[in-house]
Coordinates of C-alpha atoms in Angstrom, one line a residue:
Chain A
M1 CA 208.7 14.4 31.6
S2 CA 209.7 10.8 30.7
L3 CA 208.6 7.3 32.2
E4 CA 211.7 5.0 32.7
L5 CA 211.9 1.6 33.9
K6 CA 215.3 0.4 35.3
N7 CA 215.9 -3.1 35.3
V8 CA 212.6 -4.0 36.5
E9 CA 211.9 -7.3 37.3
K10 CA 208.6 -9.2 38.6
K11 CA 208.7 -12.6 40.1
V12 CA 205.5 -14.4 41.7
G13 CA 206.4 -17.2 43.6
I14 CA 208.7 -19.3 41.3
D15 CA 207.5 -17.8 38.3
T16 CA 209.0 -14.7 36.4
H17 CA 206.3 -12.7 35.0
I18 CA 208.6 -10.0 33.7
H19 CA 212.4 -10.4 33.3
P20 CA 214.8 -7.5 34.0
T21 CA 213.5 -4.9 31.6
S22 CA 214.7 -1.3 30.9
L23 CA 212.6 0.8 28.9
K24 CA 212.2 4.7 28.4
L25 CA 209.0 6.5 27.1
E26 CA 209.2 9.7 26.2
K27 CA 206.7 12.6 26.9
N28 CA 203.7 13.2 23.9
T29 CA 204.4 9.7 22.8
I30 CA 201.8 6.7 21.9
N31 CA 203.8 3.4 23.0
V32 CA 202.2 0.1 21.9
L33 CA 203.2 -3.1 23.9
L34 CA 202.7 -6.0 21.2
G35 CA 202.4 -9.5 22.4
S36 CA 200.4 -12.5 22.7
T37 CA 198.3 -13.5 25.7
L38 CA 200.4 -13.9 28.8
A39 CA 203.7 -11.9 27.2
G40 CA 203.4 -9.9 30.5
K41 CA 201.6 -6.6 29.0
T42 CA 199.3 -6.3 31.6
T43 CA 201.6 -7.0 34.4
L44 CA 204.3 -4.2 33.0
M45 CA 201.2 -1.9 32.7
Q46 CA 200.3 -2.5 36.5
I47 CA 204.0 -2.0 37.5
M48 CA 203.9 1.4 35.5
A49 CA 200.8 2.5 37.1
G50 CA 201.8 1.5 40.6
L51 CA 199.2 -1.1 41.0
D52 CA 201.8 -3.8 41.3
K53 CA 205.3 -3.4 42.9
P54 CA 208.3 -4.9 41.0
T55 CA 210.3 -7.4 42.8
S56 CA 213.2 -5.6 41.8
G57 CA 214.4 -2.4 39.6
E58 CA 213.1 1.2 39.8
I59 CA 210.5 3.0 38.2
W60 CA 211.5 6.6 37.4
F61 CA 209.0 9.2 36.6
D62 CA 209.8 13.1 35.4
G63 CA 213.0 12.3 37.1
K64 CA 211.8 11.1 40.3
N65 CA 212.0 7.7 41.7
V66 CA 208.2 6.5 42.2
T67 CA 208.9 2.8 42.7
G68 CA 206.7 1.7 45.4
M69 CA 204.7 4.8 45.4
K70 CA 200.7 4.2 45.6
V71 CA 198.7 4.5 42.5
Q72 CA 196.4 7.3 44.1
K73 CA 199.7 9.6 44.3
R74 CA 200.6 9.1 40.6
N75 CA 198.7 10.9 38.2
C76 CA 197.5 8.1 35.9
S77 CA 194.5 6.6 34.3
M78 CA 193.7 3.2 33.0
V79 CA 191.2 1.9 30.5
Y80 CA 190.6 -2.1 30.4
Q81 CA 189.3 -4.7 27.9
Q82 CA 186.4 -5.1 30.1
F83 CA 184.2 -1.9 30.1
I84 CA 184.7 -0.8 33.7
N85 CA 182.3 2.0 34.7
Y86 CA 180.4 2.8 37.9
P87 CA 177.1 0.5 37.2
N88 CA 174.7 3.0 39.2
Y89 CA 176.3 6.4 38.1
T90 CA 175.0 7.7 34.9
V91 CA 177.5 8.3 32.2
Y92 CA 177.9 12.3 33.2
E93 CA 178.8 11.1 36.9
N94 CA 181.1 8.4 35.7
I95 CA 183.4 10.8 33.8
A96 CA 183.1 13.1 36.6
S97 CA 184.2 10.6 39.3
P98 CA 187.9 11.0 38.9
L99 CA 187.5 14.8 39.3
A100 CA 184.8 14.7 42.1
I101 CA 187.4 12.5 44.3
T102 CA 190.1 15.1 43.9
G103 CA 187.8 17.9 45.0
V104 CA 187.8 19.9 41.7
K105 CA 184.9 22.8 41.6
N106 CA 181.4 21.9 40.1
D107 CA 181.6 24.3 37.3
E108 CA 185.0 23.4 36.2
I109 CA 183.8 19.6 36.1
K110 CA 180.9 20.6 34.2
Q111 CA 183.2 22.1 31.4
R112 CA 185.5 19.4 31.4
V113 CA 183.2 16.6 31.0
G114 CA 181.4 18.5 28.4
K115 CA 184.3 19.0 26.2
V116 CA 185.5 15.1 26.6
A117 CA 182.1 13.8 26.1
E118 CA 181.7 15.9 23.0
L119 CA 185.4 14.7 21.7
L120 CA 183.9 11.1 22.4
K121 CA 180.7 11.5 21.0
L122 CA 178.8 10.8 24.5
S123 CA 176.8 14.0 24.6
A124 CA 173.7 12.7 23.8
M125 CA 174.1 9.9 26.5
L126 CA 175.1 11.7 29.7
N127 CA 172.2 11.0 31.6
K128 CA 172.1 7.4 31.0
K129 CA 173.3 4.5 33.0
P130 CA 176.2 2.3 31.5
D131 CA 173.9 -0.6 31.2
E132 CA 171.8 1.1 28.8
L133 CA 174.8 1.9 26.5
S134 CA 176.3 -0.4 23.6
G135 CA 179.6 -1.8 24.2
G136 CA 181.0 0.5 22.2
Q137 CA 179.5 3.5 24.1
Q138 CA 180.6 1.7 27.4
Q139 CA 184.1 1.9 26.4
R140 CA 184.0 5.4 25.2
T141 CA 182.7 6.3 28.9
A142 CA 185.6 4.6 30.1
L143 CA 187.9 6.3 27.9
A144 CA 186.2 9.8 28.8
R145 CA 186.8 8.8 32.4
A146 CA 190.5 8.4 31.6
L147 CA 191.2 11.3 29.4
V148 CA 188.9 13.9 31.6
K149 CA 191.5 13.4 34.3
D150 CA 194.5 15.1 32.5
S151 CA 196.7 12.3 33.8
D152 CA 200.6 12.2 32.9
L153 CA 200.2 8.7 31.9
I154 CA 197.2 6.6 30.3
L155 CA 197.5 3.1 30.1
L156 CA 195.0 1.1 27.6
D157 CA 195.0 -2.4 28.1
E158 CA 193.6 -4.0 25.0
P159 CA 190.9 -1.7 25.2
L160 CA 189.2 -2.6 21.6
A161 CA 189.4 -6.5 22.3
N162 CA 185.8 -7.0 23.6
L163 CA 184.2 -4.6 20.9
D164 CA 183.1 -6.2 17.5
F165 CA 184.6 -5.5 14.2
K166 CA 183.2 -2.2 13.2
L167 CA 183.2 -0.6 16.5
R168 CA 186.8 -1.6 16.8
E169 CA 187.9 0.0 13.5
E170 CA 186.0 3.3 14.0
L171 CA 187.5 3.6 17.6
R172 CA 191.1 2.7 16.7
E173 CA 191.2 5.3 14.1
E174 CA 189.7 8.0 16.7
L175 CA 192.3 7.0 19.2
P176 CA 195.5 8.3 18.5
K177 CA 193.6 11.8 17.7
L178 CA 192.4 11.6 20.9
F179 CA 195.8 11.9 22.4
E180 CA 197.4 14.2 19.6
D181 CA 197.5 17.3 21.8
R182 CA 197.8 16.1 25.2
D183 CA 200.7 16.3 27.7
C184 CA 201.1 12.9 28.5
I185 CA 202.7 9.4 27.8
V186 CA 200.2 6.8 26.4
V187 CA 200.7 2.9 26.5
Y188 CA 198.6 0.8 24.6
A189 CA 198.8 -3.0 24.9
T190 CA 197.5 -5.3 21.9
T191 CA 197.9 -8.6 20.8
E192 CA 197.1 -7.6 17.2
P193 CA 200.3 -6.3 14.9
S194 CA 197.7 -4.4 12.8
D195 CA 196.8 -2.3 15.8
A196 CA 200.1 -1.4 16.4
L197 CA 200.6 -0.6 12.7
M198 CA 197.5 1.7 12.7
I199 CA 198.3 3.5 16.0
G200 CA 201.8 4.2 14.9
G201 CA 204.1 5.8 17.6
N202 CA 206.5 3.3 19.2
T203 CA 206.3 -0.4 19.7
A204 CA 207.7 -3.0 22.1
T205 CA 207.7 -6.3 21.3
L206 CA 207.1 -8.8 24.0
L207 CA 207.6 -12.6 24.7
E208 CA 207.4 -14.5 27.6
G209 CA 207.9 -11.5 30.0
K210 CA 210.6 -9.9 28.0
V211 CA 211.0 -6.8 25.7
I212 CA 212.4 -8.1 22.5
Q213 CA 212.5 -4.8 21.0
Y214 CA 211.3 -1.4 21.3
G215 CA 211.2 1.7 18.6
K216 CA 209.7 3.3 16.2
T217 CA 206.7 1.1 15.3
L218 CA 207.4 1.3 11.5
E219 CA 211.3 0.7 12.3
V220 CA 210.2 -2.1 14.3
Y221 CA 208.0 -4.0 11.6
N222 CA 210.5 -3.3 8.8
R223 CA 213.7 -4.0 10.6
P224 CA 212.8 -6.3 13.5
E225 CA 216.4 -6.9 15.4
N226 CA 215.8 -10.6 15.6
L227 CA 213.5 -13.4 14.3
I228 CA 211.4 -13.3 17.7
S229 CA 210.5 -9.7 17.3
A230 CA 209.7 -10.2 13.6
K231 CA 207.2 -13.3 14.6
V232 CA 205.5 -11.6 17.2
F233 CA 205.0 -8.3 14.7
S234 CA 203.6 -10.3 12.0
D235 CA 199.7 -11.4 11.5
P236 CA 199.4 -14.2 9.5
P237 CA 202.5 -15.7 11.1
M238 CA 205.8 -15.1 9.4
N239 CA 207.1 -17.8 7.0
I240 CA 210.3 -18.9 7.7
A241 CA 212.9 -21.1 5.8
E242 CA 216.6 -22.1 5.8
I243 CA 218.5 -20.8 2.7
T244 CA 222.1 -21.1 1.6
K245 CA 223.9 -18.2 -0.2
S246 CA 226.9 -18.2 -2.0
G247 CA 228.1 -15.2 -3.8
D248 CA 225.1 -13.6 -5.4
N249 CA 223.3 -16.9 -5.6
C250 CA 220.7 -17.8 -2.9
K251 CA 218.8 -20.9 -2.6
F252 CA 216.3 -22.6 -0.1
T253 CA 217.7 -25.7 1.5
N254 CA 214.2 -27.4 1.2
N255 CA 213.8 -26.9 -2.7
N256 CA 215.1 -25.5 -6.0
V257 CA 213.6 -22.0 -5.9
Q258 CA 216.4 -20.0 -6.7
W259 CA 217.3 -15.9 -6.6
K260 CA 219.8 -13.4 -6.7
S261 CA 220.5 -11.3 -3.8
S262 CA 222.5 -8.0 -3.4
V263 CA 222.6 -8.2 0.1
K264 CA 225.9 -7.7 1.6
I265 CA 226.5 -10.8 4.0
K266 CA 229.0 -13.5 3.9
D267 CA 228.5 -17.0 2.4
G268 CA 226.6 -19.4 4.3
T269 CA 223.2 -20.8 5.6
Y270 CA 220.8 -18.0 7.0
K271 CA 217.0 -18.1 7.8
I272 CA 214.8 -16.1 5.8
G273 CA 211.6 -14.4 7.2
I274 CA 208.9 -13.5 4.7
R275 CA 205.5 -11.8 5.6
P276 CA 202.7 -13.5 4.1
H277 CA 201.9 -10.5 1.8
N278 CA 205.2 -10.8 0.2
I279 CA 203.9 -14.1 -1.4
T280 CA 201.6 -13.4 -3.8
T281 CA 199.7 -14.7 -6.9
Y282 CA 200.8 -12.1 -9.0
K283 CA 204.3 -10.7 -9.3
E284 CA 205.4 -7.9 -7.3
G285 CA 208.5 -5.8 -7.5
N286 CA 211.3 -6.5 -9.9
N287 CA 212.7 -9.1 -8.2
S288 CA 210.0 -11.9 -7.6
V289 CA 210.7 -15.6 -8.1
E290 CA 208.1 -18.3 -8.6
I291 CA 207.3 -20.9 -6.2
N292 CA 205.0 -23.8 -6.8
G293 CA 202.9 -25.0 -4.3
K294 CA 199.9 -27.3 -3.4
V295 CA 197.1 -25.4 -2.1
Q296 CA 195.8 -26.7 1.4
I297 CA 193.7 -24.0 2.6
S298 CA 192.1 -21.2 0.6
E299 CA 190.1 -18.5 2.5
L300 CA 188.8 -14.6 1.7
S301 CA 188.9 -12.3 4.3
G302 CA 187.4 -9.0 2.9
S303 CA 189.3 -8.0 -0.2
E304 CA 192.3 -10.1 0.5
S305 CA 193.1 -14.0 -0.2
L306 CA 194.7 -16.1 2.3
I307 CA 196.5 -19.3 1.0
H308 CA 198.1 -21.5 2.7
F309 CA 200.2 -24.3 0.8
T310 CA 203.0 -26.9 0.9
N311 CA 206.0 -26.7 -1.2
G312 CA 208.3 -29.7 -0.4
S313 CA 208.3 -30.4 3.3
L314 CA 207.5 -26.8 4.2
N315 CA 204.1 -25.1 5.0
W316 CA 203.8 -21.7 3.7
V317 CA 201.0 -18.8 4.0
S318 CA 200.6 -16.2 1.5
L319 CA 198.3 -13.4 1.3
S320 CA 197.2 -11.8 -2.0
N321 CA 195.0 -8.6 -2.9
G322 CA 191.8 -9.3 -4.4
T323 CA 189.8 -12.4 -4.4
Q324 CA 191.8 -15.5 -5.7
Q325 CA 189.7 -18.4 -5.5
K326 CA 191.9 -21.8 -5.6
N327 CA 190.8 -25.3 -4.8
V328 CA 192.1 -27.2 -2.1
G329 CA 195.0 -29.8 -3.5
E330 CA 195.2 -27.7 -6.7
D331 CA 198.8 -26.9 -7.8
T332 CA 199.5 -23.3 -8.0
K333 CA 202.2 -20.9 -9.0
L334 CA 202.8 -17.9 -6.4
Y335 CA 205.7 -15.4 -6.4
M336 CA 207.7 -14.2 -3.7
N337 CA 209.2 -10.6 -3.6
T338 CA 212.9 -11.4 -2.8
D339 CA 213.5 -7.4 -2.0
E340 CA 211.4 -7.7 1.2
F341 CA 213.1 -10.9 2.4
L342 CA 214.6 -10.6 6.0
Y343 CA 217.6 -12.2 6.7
F344 CA 218.5 -13.7 10.0
D345 CA 221.9 -15.7 11.0
Q346 CA 222.4 -18.5 13.2
N347 CA 221.8 -16.4 16.3
N348 CA 218.6 -15.2 14.7
R349 CA 219.7 -11.7 14.5
L350 CA 218.7 -9.7 11.4
V351 CA 221.5 -9.1 8.9
N352 CA 220.0 -7.2 6.0
N353 CA 220.0 -4.1 8.2
G354 CA 219.1 -1.2 6.1
Chain B
M1 CA 155.2 -21.0 8.8
N2 CA 153.1 -24.2 9.7
K3 CA 153.4 -25.4 12.7
T4 CA 152.8 -29.2 13.3
I5 CA 150.0 -29.8 16.0
N6 CA 150.8 -32.8 18.0
Q7 CA 148.7 -32.8 21.2
K8 CA 150.3 -35.8 22.2
A9 CA 152.8 -33.5 23.8
W10 CA 150.5 -33.2 26.6
Y11 CA 151.1 -36.6 27.8
F12 CA 154.5 -35.4 29.0
V13 CA 153.4 -32.8 31.3
I14 CA 150.9 -35.5 33.1
P15 CA 153.8 -36.4 35.6
V16 CA 154.4 -33.0 37.0
F17 CA 150.7 -32.2 37.1
V18 CA 150.0 -35.4 39.1
L19 CA 153.0 -34.6 41.4
V20 CA 152.0 -31.0 41.9
A21 CA 148.2 -32.0 42.4
F22 CA 149.3 -34.4 45.1
N23 CA 152.2 -32.4 47.0
A24 CA 150.5 -28.8 46.3
A25 CA 147.2 -28.3 45.0
I26 CA 145.0 -31.1 47.0
P27 CA 146.5 -30.5 50.5
L28 CA 145.8 -27.0 49.9
M29 CA 142.2 -27.8 48.7
T30 CA 141.6 -29.5 51.8
V31 CA 142.6 -26.6 54.0
V32 CA 140.1 -24.5 52.0
N33 CA 137.7 -27.0 52.4
Y34 CA 138.3 -26.9 56.5
S35 CA 138.5 -23.0 56.2
F36 CA 134.8 -22.7 55.2
Q37 CA 132.9 -25.5 57.4
E38 CA 132.8 -26.7 60.9
T39 CA 133.6 -30.2 61.5
F40 CA 132.0 -32.6 64.0
G41 CA 134.1 -35.9 63.2
N42 CA 132.6 -38.7 61.3
N43 CA 133.4 -36.8 58.5
V44 CA 130.4 -34.5 59.3
F45 CA 130.6 -31.1 58.1
A46 CA 128.4 -28.1 58.4
W47 CA 129.0 -24.8 56.0
E48 CA 130.1 -21.5 58.0
G49 CA 130.9 -19.5 55.0
T50 CA 133.5 -16.6 56.0
R51 CA 133.0 -17.0 59.7
W52 CA 136.1 -18.5 60.6
F53 CA 138.3 -15.8 58.2
K54 CA 136.4 -13.0 60.3
Q55 CA 137.2 -14.3 63.6
I56 CA 140.6 -14.7 62.9
L57 CA 141.3 -11.4 61.5
L58 CA 139.5 -9.8 64.3
S59 CA 140.9 -12.2 67.0
E60 CA 143.8 -10.4 69.2
R61 CA 145.6 -13.6 69.6
F62 CA 146.3 -13.8 65.9
H63 CA 147.2 -9.8 65.9
A64 CA 149.2 -10.4 68.7
S65 CA 151.2 -13.4 66.7
L66 CA 151.6 -11.8 63.6
G67 CA 153.0 -8.5 65.4
R68 CA 155.6 -10.9 67.2
Q69 CA 156.4 -12.8 63.8
F70 CA 156.8 -9.6 61.7
A71 CA 159.2 -8.1 64.9
F72 CA 161.0 -11.1 64.5
T73 CA 161.9 -11.1 60.9
F74 CA 162.5 -7.6 60.8
I75 CA 165.1 -7.8 63.7
I76 CA 166.9 -11.1 62.1
L77 CA 167.0 -9.3 58.6
L78 CA 168.4 -6.3 60.3
I79 CA 171.2 -8.2 61.7
Q80 CA 171.4 -10.8 59.6
I81 CA 172.1 -8.9 56.2
P82 CA 174.2 -6.4 57.1
L83 CA 176.7 -8.7 59.5
G84 CA 176.5 -11.5 56.4
I85 CA 177.8 -8.7 53.8
A86 CA 180.6 -7.7 56.7
I87 CA 181.7 -11.2 57.0
A88 CA 181.9 -12.2 53.4
L89 CA 184.0 -8.9 52.9
T90 CA 186.5 -10.0 55.2
M91 CA 186.5 -13.7 53.9
P92 CA 189.6 -14.4 51.8
K93 CA 189.3 -14.4 48.1
K94 CA 192.3 -16.9 47.3
G95 CA 194.5 -19.4 49.1
W96 CA 194.0 -22.0 51.7
G97 CA 191.7 -19.8 53.9
V98 CA 188.9 -20.2 51.2
P99 CA 187.9 -23.6 51.7
I100 CA 188.1 -23.6 55.4
C101 CA 186.1 -20.5 55.8
L102 CA 183.3 -22.1 53.1
I103 CA 183.2 -25.1 55.1
L104 CA 183.0 -23.4 58.4
M105 CA 180.4 -21.2 57.1
S106 CA 178.3 -23.9 55.6
M107 CA 178.3 -26.3 59.0
P108 CA 175.6 -24.4 60.7
L109 CA 173.1 -24.6 57.5
L110 CA 173.8 -28.3 57.5
I111 CA 172.6 -29.1 61.1
P112 CA 168.9 -30.2 61.3
W113 CA 166.4 -27.5 62.3
N114 CA 165.2 -29.4 65.5
V115 CA 168.9 -30.3 66.2
V116 CA 169.4 -26.4 66.5
G117 CA 167.0 -26.3 68.9
A118 CA 167.8 -28.6 71.1
M119 CA 171.5 -27.6 71.1
W120 CA 170.4 -23.8 71.8
N121 CA 168.4 -24.9 74.6
I122 CA 171.0 -27.1 76.4
F123 CA 173.3 -24.4 75.8
A124 CA 171.4 -21.6 77.1
L125 CA 170.0 -23.4 80.0
P126 CA 170.7 -21.0 83.1
D127 CA 171.8 -23.9 85.5
I128 CA 173.9 -26.0 83.2
G129 CA 174.2 -24.5 80.0
F130 CA 177.6 -23.1 78.9
L131 CA 175.7 -19.7 77.6
G132 CA 173.2 -19.4 80.2
H133 CA 175.6 -20.3 83.2
S134 CA 178.4 -18.0 82.0
L135 CA 175.8 -14.9 81.9
N136 CA 174.4 -15.5 85.1
A137 CA 178.4 -16.1 86.6
I138 CA 179.2 -12.8 85.2
G139 CA 176.3 -10.8 86.8
F140 CA 173.6 -11.1 84.4
D141 CA 169.7 -12.5 85.6
Y142 CA 169.5 -14.7 82.4
N143 CA 166.9 -17.1 82.3
F144 CA 165.5 -17.6 78.9
T145 CA 162.9 -20.1 80.1
Q146 CA 161.0 -17.6 82.3
Q147 CA 162.0 -13.8 81.0
P148 CA 160.3 -13.0 77.8
G149 CA 163.3 -11.0 77.0
D150 CA 166.0 -13.8 77.2
A151 CA 163.8 -15.8 75.2
W152 CA 163.5 -13.3 72.3
F153 CA 167.4 -12.4 72.9
T154 CA 168.2 -16.2 72.8
T155 CA 166.0 -17.0 69.6
I156 CA 167.3 -14.4 67.6
L157 CA 170.9 -15.2 68.7
M158 CA 169.9 -19.1 67.4
D159 CA 168.6 -17.8 64.2
V160 CA 171.6 -15.5 63.3
W161 CA 173.9 -18.0 64.2
H162 CA 171.7 -20.6 61.8
W163 CA 171.2 -18.6 59.1
T164 CA 173.7 -15.7 58.7
S165 CA 176.0 -18.1 57.0
L166 CA 173.7 -18.3 53.8
V167 CA 173.8 -14.5 53.6
V168 CA 177.3 -14.6 53.8
L169 CA 177.9 -17.7 51.2
L170 CA 175.6 -15.7 48.6
S171 CA 177.2 -12.3 49.4
Y172 CA 180.8 -14.1 48.9
A173 CA 179.7 -15.5 45.5
G174 CA 178.2 -11.8 44.5
L175 CA 181.4 -10.3 45.6
N176 CA 183.7 -13.3 43.7
S177 CA 182.0 -12.4 40.5
I178 CA 183.3 -8.8 40.4
Q179 CA 186.1 -8.5 38.2
P180 CA 189.6 -7.1 39.7
A181 CA 189.6 -4.5 37.2
Y182 CA 186.8 -2.6 39.1
Y183 CA 188.9 -2.5 41.9
Q184 CA 191.9 -1.2 40.2
A185 CA 189.8 1.5 38.4
A186 CA 188.7 2.5 41.8
E187 CA 192.1 2.6 43.2
I188 CA 193.2 4.7 40.5
D189 CA 190.4 7.2 40.8
G190 CA 191.6 7.5 44.4
A191 CA 188.5 5.9 45.9
S192 CA 188.0 5.3 49.4
R193 CA 187.1 1.6 50.9
W194 CA 183.7 3.0 51.4
A195 CA 182.9 4.8 48.2
T196 CA 184.5 1.3 46.3
F197 CA 182.0 -0.5 48.7
R198 CA 179.2 2.1 48.0
Y199 CA 179.4 2.2 44.2
I200 CA 181.4 -0.8 43.1
E201 CA 180.5 -3.8 45.4
L202 CA 177.1 -3.0 46.8
P203 CA 175.6 -2.4 43.3
K204 CA 177.2 -5.5 42.0
M205 CA 175.8 -7.8 44.7
K206 CA 172.3 -6.1 44.1
K207 CA 170.8 -9.3 42.7
V208 CA 172.2 -11.8 45.3
L209 CA 171.2 -9.8 47.9
T210 CA 168.0 -9.4 46.7
L211 CA 167.6 -13.4 46.6
A212 CA 169.0 -13.6 50.1
I213 CA 166.5 -11.1 51.8
L214 CA 163.7 -12.9 50.0
L215 CA 165.1 -16.4 51.1
R216 CA 165.6 -15.0 54.6
F217 CA 162.3 -13.1 54.7
M218 CA 160.3 -16.6 53.7
D219 CA 162.3 -18.7 55.8
S220 CA 161.9 -16.6 59.1
F221 CA 158.4 -15.9 58.5
M222 CA 157.8 -19.5 58.4
I223 CA 160.0 -20.6 61.3
Y224 CA 158.4 -23.2 63.5
T225 CA 160.8 -26.0 64.3
E226 CA 164.0 -24.1 66.3
P227 CA 161.8 -22.0 68.5
F228 CA 159.3 -24.8 68.9
V229 CA 162.3 -26.7 70.6
L230 CA 164.2 -23.9 71.8
T231 CA 161.2 -22.2 73.8
G232 CA 158.0 -23.7 72.9
G233 CA 156.5 -20.6 72.1
G234 CA 156.8 -19.5 75.8
P235 CA 157.3 -18.3 78.1
G236 CA 153.4 -17.6 78.0
N237 CA 152.9 -16.7 74.6
T238 CA 155.7 -14.3 74.3
T239 CA 157.8 -16.4 71.5
A240 CA 154.6 -17.8 69.7
F241 CA 155.4 -17.1 66.4
L242 CA 152.7 -17.4 63.5
S243 CA 153.5 -21.1 62.8
I244 CA 153.8 -21.8 66.5
D245 CA 150.2 -20.3 67.3
L246 CA 148.7 -22.1 64.2
V247 CA 150.0 -25.3 65.3
K248 CA 148.8 -24.9 68.8
M249 CA 145.1 -23.7 67.3
A250 CA 145.0 -26.8 64.8
L251 CA 146.5 -29.4 67.2
G252 CA 146.4 -28.4 70.6
Q253 CA 142.8 -27.0 70.4
F254 CA 141.7 -29.1 67.4
D255 CA 140.0 -25.9 66.1
L256 CA 140.2 -27.2 62.8
G257 CA 138.2 -24.5 61.0
P258 CA 139.9 -21.3 62.3
A259 CA 143.3 -22.9 61.8
A260 CA 142.7 -23.4 58.1
A261 CA 141.5 -20.0 58.0
M262 CA 144.9 -18.8 59.5
S263 CA 146.8 -21.0 57.4
L264 CA 145.4 -19.4 54.2
I265 CA 145.7 -15.9 55.6
Y266 CA 149.4 -16.8 56.4
F267 CA 150.1 -18.3 53.2
F268 CA 148.7 -15.0 51.4
I269 CA 150.7 -12.7 53.6
V270 CA 153.8 -14.5 52.8
L271 CA 152.8 -14.5 49.0
L272 CA 152.0 -10.6 49.2
V273 CA 155.0 -9.8 50.9
C274 CA 157.2 -11.6 48.5
W275 CA 155.4 -10.2 45.4
V276 CA 155.8 -6.6 46.7
F277 CA 159.5 -7.0 47.6
Y278 CA 160.3 -8.8 44.3
N279 CA 158.3 -6.5 42.3
L280 CA 159.9 -3.1 44.0
M281 CA 163.4 -4.9 43.4
M282 CA 162.8 -5.5 39.8
K283 CA 161.8 -1.9 39.0
N284 CA 164.6 -0.6 40.7
E285 CA 166.8 -2.8 38.5
A286 CA 164.7 -1.3 35.3
Q287 CA 165.5 1.9 36.4
S288 CA 169.1 1.5 36.9

């Protein structure tokens, strides 16, 4: 069982919503579609579900061409950012609804709903109406509706976006476990790189209707094929600067920071991508170099400190562990871990590939 | 916490107080005044107690017009609410059709009520009116000025034409506030068109429909101008709804006492029905 998109393209009027895309999703995998708003995540999911038809290209499921097949005939379910439940049904009836429509026997419905409700901690609320539940419970109900059906394809369209922070964390941890022993393909759309890392599986980075890279989540994160993919998969935003390399010596174009690099690439100018957590107020790794900066913004988020600073004409973002109080305008020293630098050539392709 | 007490704030309430007094409280009290007394002109009044109220409540004439009123309101609600929802469901949701439909729908609502009555009067005249003449031409014996059934038919048709748009516009607003994800979810579940309507659209439209029913109930229960211009309450008294009957009594016969008593009873019926209806709807709301 696999879901394959073959050169799928979606145009609405003169706008191209999805550029020709080929993607193969395997059985028993969770696949994250990562990209900002309007990157085409929802459109792509609707095409996968059969809610929307591609302008050109084909969709194959389980070895069969299902392009243009109606959503009712495919065995899929979907969870949305908004908490979508039938308003005047109880939680039990809501979860049972997809089964009742397909004519499953009452005893079986009861048993299956009970099981899913327990999994999602809804057992105590089966007789309530969605309006009486908290946002988290409403979304759990929607998830239960998607799970109870035993679909081949489960689509989750930013399911945690409307939840408050704590509930989001809680449900995000549970999600991968929910799908563990299921014989299905899960597609999870999100705007947050941290969601993708937490969920694992595979990730496809998207930008402006194009799939930039698809692969194992950690691989995509650690070894982005190109600068765009690296940018999409980085939050806070990645630092990018131009460097020149001659022999083992590397140097930023805009300042005097130098370091030795063992990366085996030709001499010349490159772009460097540095994730914010690789610029810190303390030394990390054996090959760190110092950089001077003037603090622009300094904010604490939980147990991490985000410091925006300028060096020469460039703006940098750094993320350090612990609470590092800095004053705005202060001159400070930071350290960059050169082992974690990503080198991109003039065509924005990653060159220090493994 | 110490609140500062500033009684000067009451000055701000005075304009509203005066306004409400002049346009509601004082006229209403005049009616109350008339309803307990007999007038002889020249400002001579004699106390009558609850006599007029008893007289009205026991009069067959009042029972008949009240019955007609309820029948009329019931029929038009039964037609306008489902018809309004049905039309709203078929209206386009985007594109150039939307403004056209909305403008067409609001047209009848913008026409002055007596003009609606006059229009339909001419439209339905059996000899020269388009509707009346056509109906007769194809074999119906139609004459709304002489046959009670035809008069009712015409009055109801006129009201449906005039007011269904209101229900349409409210339902349309209710339908448009439903997020597309609900429809997709229903589609994925494999729900039929009817199930989508019954379990998504109808519950989501509940609030606007409550409003639509309340508005249409009140308006139709107090209807005066259109049937007055169309049929004048006739033939005989067959389309004399409460307000028409009331005006006949007050201004035609100059029975100010009974008319005042009837006004108050009329007022309380409207108030009571609205109150009961609203509470029932809100109770349902609290349950779900």
